[in-house]
XYZ file of C-alpha atoms in Angstrom:
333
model
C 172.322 -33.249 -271.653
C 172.006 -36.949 -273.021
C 175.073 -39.213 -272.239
C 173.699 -42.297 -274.602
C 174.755 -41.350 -277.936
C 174.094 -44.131 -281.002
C 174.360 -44.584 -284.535
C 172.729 -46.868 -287.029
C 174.473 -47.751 -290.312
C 175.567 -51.198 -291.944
C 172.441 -52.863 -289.997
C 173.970 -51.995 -286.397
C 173.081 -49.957 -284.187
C 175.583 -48.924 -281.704
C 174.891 -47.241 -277.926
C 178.410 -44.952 -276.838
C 178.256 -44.814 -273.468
C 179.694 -40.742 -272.812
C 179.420 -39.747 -269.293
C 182.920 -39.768 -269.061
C 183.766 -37.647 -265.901
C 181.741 -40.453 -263.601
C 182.950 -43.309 -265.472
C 179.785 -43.937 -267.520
C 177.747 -44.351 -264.279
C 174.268 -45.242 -264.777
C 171.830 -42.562 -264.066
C 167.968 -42.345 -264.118
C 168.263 -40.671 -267.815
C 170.966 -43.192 -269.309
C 168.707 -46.485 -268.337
C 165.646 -45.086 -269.571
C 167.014 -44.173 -273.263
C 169.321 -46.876 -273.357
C 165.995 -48.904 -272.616
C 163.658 -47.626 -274.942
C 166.514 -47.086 -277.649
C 166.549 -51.104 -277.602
C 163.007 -51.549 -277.514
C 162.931 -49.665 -280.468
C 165.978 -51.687 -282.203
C 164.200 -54.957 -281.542
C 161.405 -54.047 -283.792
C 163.547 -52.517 -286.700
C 164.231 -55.089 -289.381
C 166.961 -52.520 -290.410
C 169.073 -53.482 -287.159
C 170.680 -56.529 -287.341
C 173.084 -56.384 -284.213
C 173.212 -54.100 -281.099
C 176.906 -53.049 -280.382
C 177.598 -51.315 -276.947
C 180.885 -49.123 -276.691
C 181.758 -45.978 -274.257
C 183.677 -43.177 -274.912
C 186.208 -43.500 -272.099
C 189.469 -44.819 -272.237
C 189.670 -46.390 -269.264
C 185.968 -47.455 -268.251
C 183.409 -49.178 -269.796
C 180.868 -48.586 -266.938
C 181.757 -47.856 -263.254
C 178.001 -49.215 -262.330
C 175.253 -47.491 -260.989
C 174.466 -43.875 -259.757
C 174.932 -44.751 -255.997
C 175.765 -41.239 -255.010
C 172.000 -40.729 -255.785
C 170.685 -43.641 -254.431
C 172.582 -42.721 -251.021
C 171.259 -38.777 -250.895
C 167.485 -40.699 -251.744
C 168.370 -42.790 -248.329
C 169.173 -39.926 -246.662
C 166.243 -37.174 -247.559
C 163.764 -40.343 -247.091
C 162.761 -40.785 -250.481
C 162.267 -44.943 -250.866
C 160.206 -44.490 -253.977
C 163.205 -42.525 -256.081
C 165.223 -45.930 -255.137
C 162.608 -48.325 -256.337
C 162.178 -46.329 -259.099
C 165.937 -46.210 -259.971
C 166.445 -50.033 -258.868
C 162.613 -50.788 -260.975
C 164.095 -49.168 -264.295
C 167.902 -50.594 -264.256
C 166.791 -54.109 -263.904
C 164.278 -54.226 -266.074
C 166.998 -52.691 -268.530
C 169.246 -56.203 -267.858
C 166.087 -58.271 -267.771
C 166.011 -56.628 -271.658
C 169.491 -57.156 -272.138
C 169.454 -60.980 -271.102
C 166.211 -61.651 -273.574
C 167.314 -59.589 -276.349
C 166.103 -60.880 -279.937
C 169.424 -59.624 -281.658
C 172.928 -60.338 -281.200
C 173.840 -57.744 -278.845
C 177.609 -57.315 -278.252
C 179.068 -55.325 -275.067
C 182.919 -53.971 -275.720
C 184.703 -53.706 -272.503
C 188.317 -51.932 -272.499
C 188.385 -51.150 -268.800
C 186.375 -51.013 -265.523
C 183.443 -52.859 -265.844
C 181.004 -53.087 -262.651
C 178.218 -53.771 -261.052
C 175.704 -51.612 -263.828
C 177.963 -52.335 -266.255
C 177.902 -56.171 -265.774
C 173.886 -55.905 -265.754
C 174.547 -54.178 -269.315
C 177.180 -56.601 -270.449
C 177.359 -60.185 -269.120
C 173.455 -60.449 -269.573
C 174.151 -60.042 -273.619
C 174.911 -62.674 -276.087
C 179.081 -61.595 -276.427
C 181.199 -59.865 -273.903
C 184.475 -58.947 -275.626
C 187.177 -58.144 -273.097
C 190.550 -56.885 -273.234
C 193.443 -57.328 -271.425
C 192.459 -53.998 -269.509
C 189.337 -54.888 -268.674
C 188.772 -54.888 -264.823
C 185.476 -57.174 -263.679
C 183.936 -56.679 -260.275
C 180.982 -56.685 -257.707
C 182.341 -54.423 -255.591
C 178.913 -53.951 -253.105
C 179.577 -55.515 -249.986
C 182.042 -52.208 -249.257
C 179.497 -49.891 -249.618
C 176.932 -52.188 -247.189
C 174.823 -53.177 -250.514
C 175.252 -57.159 -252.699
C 175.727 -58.140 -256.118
C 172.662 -56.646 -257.802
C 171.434 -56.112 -261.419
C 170.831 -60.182 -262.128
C 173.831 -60.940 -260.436
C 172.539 -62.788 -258.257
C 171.805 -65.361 -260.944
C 174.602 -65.162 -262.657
C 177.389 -65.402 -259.825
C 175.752 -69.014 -258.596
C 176.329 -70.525 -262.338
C 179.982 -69.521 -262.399
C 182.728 -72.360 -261.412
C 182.787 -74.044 -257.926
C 183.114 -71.545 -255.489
C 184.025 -68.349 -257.976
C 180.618 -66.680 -257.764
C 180.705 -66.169 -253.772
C 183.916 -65.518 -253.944
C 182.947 -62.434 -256.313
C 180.138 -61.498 -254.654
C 181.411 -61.298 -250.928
C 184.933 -59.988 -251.797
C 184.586 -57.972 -254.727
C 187.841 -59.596 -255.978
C 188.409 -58.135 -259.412
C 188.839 -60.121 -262.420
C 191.059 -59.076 -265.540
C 189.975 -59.970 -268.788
C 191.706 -63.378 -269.329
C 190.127 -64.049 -265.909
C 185.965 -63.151 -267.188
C 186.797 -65.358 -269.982
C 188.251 -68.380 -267.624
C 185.075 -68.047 -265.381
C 182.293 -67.814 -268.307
C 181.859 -63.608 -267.607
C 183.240 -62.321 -270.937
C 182.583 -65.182 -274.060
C 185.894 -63.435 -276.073
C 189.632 -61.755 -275.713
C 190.953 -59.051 -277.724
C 193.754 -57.241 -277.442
C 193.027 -53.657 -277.170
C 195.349 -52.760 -279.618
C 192.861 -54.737 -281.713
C 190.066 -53.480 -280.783
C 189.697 -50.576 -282.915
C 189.483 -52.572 -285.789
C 187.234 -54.993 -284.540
C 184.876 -52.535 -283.828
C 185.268 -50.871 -287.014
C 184.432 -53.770 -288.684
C 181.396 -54.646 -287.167
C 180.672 -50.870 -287.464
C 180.900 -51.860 -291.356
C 178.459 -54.849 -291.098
C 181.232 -57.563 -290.914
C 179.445 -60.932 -289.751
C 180.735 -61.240 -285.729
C 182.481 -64.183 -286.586
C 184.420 -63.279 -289.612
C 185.435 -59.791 -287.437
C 186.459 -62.186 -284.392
C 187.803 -65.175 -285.725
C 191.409 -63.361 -286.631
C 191.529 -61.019 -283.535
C 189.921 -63.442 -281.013
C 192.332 -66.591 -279.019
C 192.193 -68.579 -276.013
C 194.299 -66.521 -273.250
C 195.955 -68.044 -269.652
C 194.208 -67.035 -266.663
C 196.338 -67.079 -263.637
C 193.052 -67.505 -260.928
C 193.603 -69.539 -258.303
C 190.158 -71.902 -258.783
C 191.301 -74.699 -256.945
C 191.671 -72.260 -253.648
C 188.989 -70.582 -254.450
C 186.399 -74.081 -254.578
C 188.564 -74.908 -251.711
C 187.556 -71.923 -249.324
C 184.549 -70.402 -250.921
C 182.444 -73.618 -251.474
C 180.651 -72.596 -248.248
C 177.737 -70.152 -247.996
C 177.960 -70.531 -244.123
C 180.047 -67.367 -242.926
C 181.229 -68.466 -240.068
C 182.772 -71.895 -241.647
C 184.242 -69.904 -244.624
C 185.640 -67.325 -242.229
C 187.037 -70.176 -240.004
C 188.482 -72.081 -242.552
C 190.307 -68.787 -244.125
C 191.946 -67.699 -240.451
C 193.239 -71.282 -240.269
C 194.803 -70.808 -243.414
C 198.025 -69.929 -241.564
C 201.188 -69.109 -243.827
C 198.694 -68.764 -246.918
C 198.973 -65.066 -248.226
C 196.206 -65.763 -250.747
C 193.972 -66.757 -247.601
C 194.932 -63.790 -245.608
C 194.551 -61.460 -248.679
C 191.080 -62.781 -248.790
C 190.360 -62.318 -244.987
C 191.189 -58.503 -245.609
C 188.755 -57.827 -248.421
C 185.999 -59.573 -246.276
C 187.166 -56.999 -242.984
C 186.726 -54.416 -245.479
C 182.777 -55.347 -245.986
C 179.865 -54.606 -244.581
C 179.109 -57.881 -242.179
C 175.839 -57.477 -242.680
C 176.300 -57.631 -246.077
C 178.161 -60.405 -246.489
C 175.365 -62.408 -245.308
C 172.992 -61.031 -246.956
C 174.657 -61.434 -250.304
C 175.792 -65.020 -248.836
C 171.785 -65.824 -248.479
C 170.730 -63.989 -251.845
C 173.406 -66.239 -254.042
C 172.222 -69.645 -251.942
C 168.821 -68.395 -253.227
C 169.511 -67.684 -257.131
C 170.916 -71.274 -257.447
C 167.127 -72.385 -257.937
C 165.758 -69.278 -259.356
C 165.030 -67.581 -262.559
C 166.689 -64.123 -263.373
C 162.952 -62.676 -262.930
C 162.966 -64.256 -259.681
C 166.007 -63.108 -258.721
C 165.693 -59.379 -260.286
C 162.403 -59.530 -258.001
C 164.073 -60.329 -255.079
C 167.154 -57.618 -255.532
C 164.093 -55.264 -255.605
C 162.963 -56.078 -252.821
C 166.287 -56.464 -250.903
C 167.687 -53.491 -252.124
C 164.790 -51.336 -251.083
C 165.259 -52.955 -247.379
C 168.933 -52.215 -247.603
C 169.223 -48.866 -248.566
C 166.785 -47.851 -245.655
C 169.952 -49.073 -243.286
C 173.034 -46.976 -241.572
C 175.652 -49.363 -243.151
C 174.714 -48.555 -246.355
C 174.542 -44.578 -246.089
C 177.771 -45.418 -243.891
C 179.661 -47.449 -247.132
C 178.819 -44.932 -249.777
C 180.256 -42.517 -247.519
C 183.364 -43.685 -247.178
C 183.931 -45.367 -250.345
C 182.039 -42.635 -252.552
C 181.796 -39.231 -251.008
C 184.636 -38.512 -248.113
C 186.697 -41.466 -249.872
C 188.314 -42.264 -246.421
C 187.483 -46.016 -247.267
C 187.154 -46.537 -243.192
C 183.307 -46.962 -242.899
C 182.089 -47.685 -238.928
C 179.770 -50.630 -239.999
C 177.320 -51.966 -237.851
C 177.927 -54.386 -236.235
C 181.006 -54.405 -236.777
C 182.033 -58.503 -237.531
C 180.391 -61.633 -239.143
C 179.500 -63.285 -235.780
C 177.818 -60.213 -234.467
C 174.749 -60.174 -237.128
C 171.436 -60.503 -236.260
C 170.460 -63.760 -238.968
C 166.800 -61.694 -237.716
C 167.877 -58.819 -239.664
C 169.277 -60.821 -242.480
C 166.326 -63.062 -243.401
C 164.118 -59.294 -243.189
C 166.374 -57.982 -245.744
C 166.521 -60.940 -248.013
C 162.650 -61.890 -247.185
C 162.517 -65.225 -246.389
């Protein structure tokens, strides 16, 4: 059973995300047509623009198959997970260099995968139910598919915020920080996509449906306590935040996280700031294969994914405790 459906008429071509009961997940069989479907679009003259939709009310793309990823880690099968990791980033390596407008609409959860399928395209149209996030550190994995390019180019302090909390963004909020380039309301959305079903030019279907919106994200907090890709001095300056709700909000996502984690995704966004998204996507590979092979992350898919307990036993068990040994093996400095 294929859940990538598309059409072509009117000089689009459109991929409908439909694996509804897991949220559009990304597995194996989705990256590899949605790959060679737009391999095959960027040589048609008859396409014109690449339109990305899903069939689910509520999710654009809950990210990738980690379920699978985790039983890999357990039976002991590393080359299953570079082949899985191999094939979705080389899908948002396509995705970023695409020779056609390619346009991702998101009316709900949109996350890890599904940023490596969206915010690497030319236009990411949001709604205001759109919910943004790079949820990893929980599960004792980092901000993959390109993001670790991407989250070092956002505003002062907004991309490690992101990536270490998994702080989720609504759609005013992807526009604010440069994730999503346009807002909709869903209520519009129907139309907008009809007319660029119809071969509308992007700007003619936009222009009437598409304004500026208010975000409400605190960025000056943010730049204030998330500047710092030191742990320890980000954690310190957060617990002496005393009386600040936001700060102690903040300090509860990171206890949620995999420690090790954190500074691994801490070191991998340090290291994007100078790299190219092939650099990066290189690196993920190599982190993620490195990663996966570790008891926190069979330990955070576990309790965020399978028993859904959300009380993982990571090890070690707080930011001070990691071995920086361990940390520059994963990363591999």
């Amino acid at each position: 059973m294929s859940f990538i459906r598309t059409t072509v008429a009117n000089g689009v071509g459109e991929i409908i995300l439909d694996r509804p009961k897991a949220l559009n997940a990304l597995d194996q069989s989705m990256i590899d047509e949605m790959y060679q479907t737009l391999l095959t679009w960027g040589d048609d003259d008859a396409i014109e623009t690449v339109l990305v939709t899903s069939t689910h009310p509520r999710a654009f793309c809950a990210g990738g198959d980690i379920r699978a990823i985790r039983q890999h880690a357990l039976d002991g099968e590393p080359e299953a997970i570079e082949a899985y990791f191999t094939a979705e980033y080389r899908l948002d390596q396509l995705v970023a260099e695409y020779p056609k407008p390619y346009v991702a609409l998101i009316d709900g959860a949109a996350m890890g995968g599904g940023l490596g399928i969206s915010v690497h395209g030319e236009i990411r149209i949001v709604t205001e139910n759109a919910l943004i996030a790079m949820p990893e550190t929980a599960i004792g994995f980092f901000p993959d598919i390109g993001a670790t390019y991407f989250l070092p180019r956002l505003p002062d302090g907004v991309g490690l915020w992101l990536g270490l909390t998994g702080a989720r963004l609504h759609g005013a909020d992807a526009v604010a920080v440069g994730l999503a380039t346009h807002h909709v309301k869903a209520a519009d959305l129907p139309a907008l996509a009809g007319d660029i079903r119809a071969g509308v030019s992007l700007g003619d279907a936009l222009r009437p449906r598409s304004a500026p919106v208010e975000s409400d994200l605190p960025l000056r907090r943010i730049a204030e306590y998330f500047s710092d890709s030191d742990l320890n001095a980000l954690v310190g300056g957060l617990q002496g935040a005393v009386g600040d709700d936001w700060a102690q909000e903040m300090l509860e996502l990171l206890g949620n996280a995999s420690p090790t984690s954190l500074w691994v995704t801490a070191a991998l966004l340090e290291a994007g700031k100078s790299s190219s998204l092939a650099e990066c996507l290189d690196r993920e590979l190599r982190a993620g294969a490195r990663i996966c092979a570790t008891p926190d992350f069979a330990e955070g898919v576990r309790a965020v994914l399978v028993d859904k307990d959300r009380n993982p036993s990571f090890t070690p068990a707080t930011i001070d405790a990691v071995d920086q040994t361990e940390v520059r093996r994963i990363v591999g400095e």
